[in-house]
Amino acid sequence: MPEETKHGVECTEFEALLSDALEGKLSAARKESFEAHRRVCAVCGPLLTDVQAGRQWLRSLALEPVEPPVNLVHNILAATSGVVSTRTLAATRDGRTTPFGERAREWWDSFSASWFRPVAAFVRQPRFVMSFGMIFFSFSLALSAAGVKPKDVAKVDLRPSALRHAYNDAQIKVVKYYDNIRFVYEIESKVRELKRANTPAEPGPEQQKENRKNNTSGQPDQRQDRNYSQEYNQPVLAALRAGAPITPVLRDGVGDASPAVTVALTATTNRRFV
Amino acid sequence: MEEAQVVGLLVRRCVGGDAAAWEEIVQRYHRRIYNVCYRFAGDSDNAQDLTQEVFIKMYRTLNTYDAGKGAFMTWVTTITRNLLVDHFRKSKGDRITDSLDSAPSEHEDAQPLSEQIADRGLPPDAQVQSRETREMVHLALQKLSPELREAVILRDLQDMDYREIATALRVPEGTVKSRINRGRAELARLLQRTYKQVI
Ligand SMILES: [Zn+2]
């Protein structure tokens, strides 16, 4: 602690210069005093090391951006302008070159998301359940009839071109298998349409021109000064908003355990900044 | 033509009712927005929902975008960020009710990062940029406070400059710099702690 008080002013300056220093933007004189402080200060030296290391870790993420699901553009367009070009349609249908396992997971995710959301609750009627049951039943029947063992399923290529080869090579049962897949895909998009039909239609930008008179700020919306910690100081004993839909938890259980947010950790460094 | 001019033209065409122009905007920006949402929210389902919400909001308010007041990407980031704030508050509320319902452990260390990483048998070499390494950094990122997380995402993953970030977050540039450095340092400490426990 005595060191901190001794270098108090210098430490603050060091922090202020940190970003520019990392980007090599410091003048020669400033760089010298920055380096001098780094060498002698027991707090700022390790801090610089941590900041550099953290930046390196983050760069490793930046090098490999995550590829969005292939149907994202299609879904966005369907939810906004409602106009989907043939180019996007083709990309949505043919862009599925990911391994079977991932496609199956993605399909299951979107299926379960559509299925378990309250907005699609009405499709949970017995006749729908029966239809889906029948699809899975005939799907597995077709698979076993075609001599496909469960462990072989991972090697099955679902691209239409590959399936056409299979059609030429193998028995007619394989065609039935393909038809079932297509049928499932069509059912899936029907469920999406039903779901979309339940959400209010978006007005086009041209219909909102009159709003411009009221909003000349060029800002996307009125609620501007938002922050995450607005509610931090208010103890919340229980929160269940009136009218909030009770979503079945099944959806979250499918893919990932979403990591919880911890705020306590920042307390260790708050002292050092701002 | 410069990027800003291209986008300006696309926006004008879109406001005039040109659906192809809107599709072009979606094609151009959906990856970027999806990545911001994915890194912030942590999983693909939420990222998809959030990205769709961003574009719905963009579509509704595109006529309010003023190219004279800043870059299109800054405007888009502001929208994205506002929705992330809403999402965070909502999911925080959900978690509070969840924990009241079920979990006796009120701390988040029920399954610490180190355990998840130990399961994967990760080599303790920071230079190995494997899929597992990225997954581990992604998990650690979720442990940062939202203010620090969004700051490092915009700077180190999206390569936005400090001024743009300050505009999008509506805080002074000095605060942005401070948050970015805190976020980086915090992340490094989390990962170092993890490695120590694994070894
Ligand atoms: Zn110092």
PDB file of C-alpha atoms and ligand atoms in Angstrom, chain A residues 7 10-11 14 37 41 43-44, ligand 1:
ATOM      1  CA  HIS A   7       3.324   6.600  -6.918  1.00  0.00           C
ATOM      2  CA  GLU A  10       2.198   8.461 -11.625  1.00  0.00           C
ATOM      3  CA  CYS A  11       0.009   5.361 -11.486  1.00  0.00           C
ATOM      4  CA  PHE A  14       0.309   5.319 -16.339  1.00  0.00           C
ATOM      5  CA  HIS A  37       7.326   3.765 -14.120  1.00  0.00           C
ATOM      6  CA  CYS A  41       6.002   0.171  -9.834  1.00  0.00           C
ATOM      7  CA  VAL A  43       1.305  -2.459  -9.355  1.00  0.00           C
ATOM      8  CA  CYS A  44       1.588  -1.044 -12.850  1.00  0.00           C
TER       9      CYS A  44
HETATM   10 ZN    ZN C   1       2.121   2.496 -10.721  1.00  0.00          ZN
END
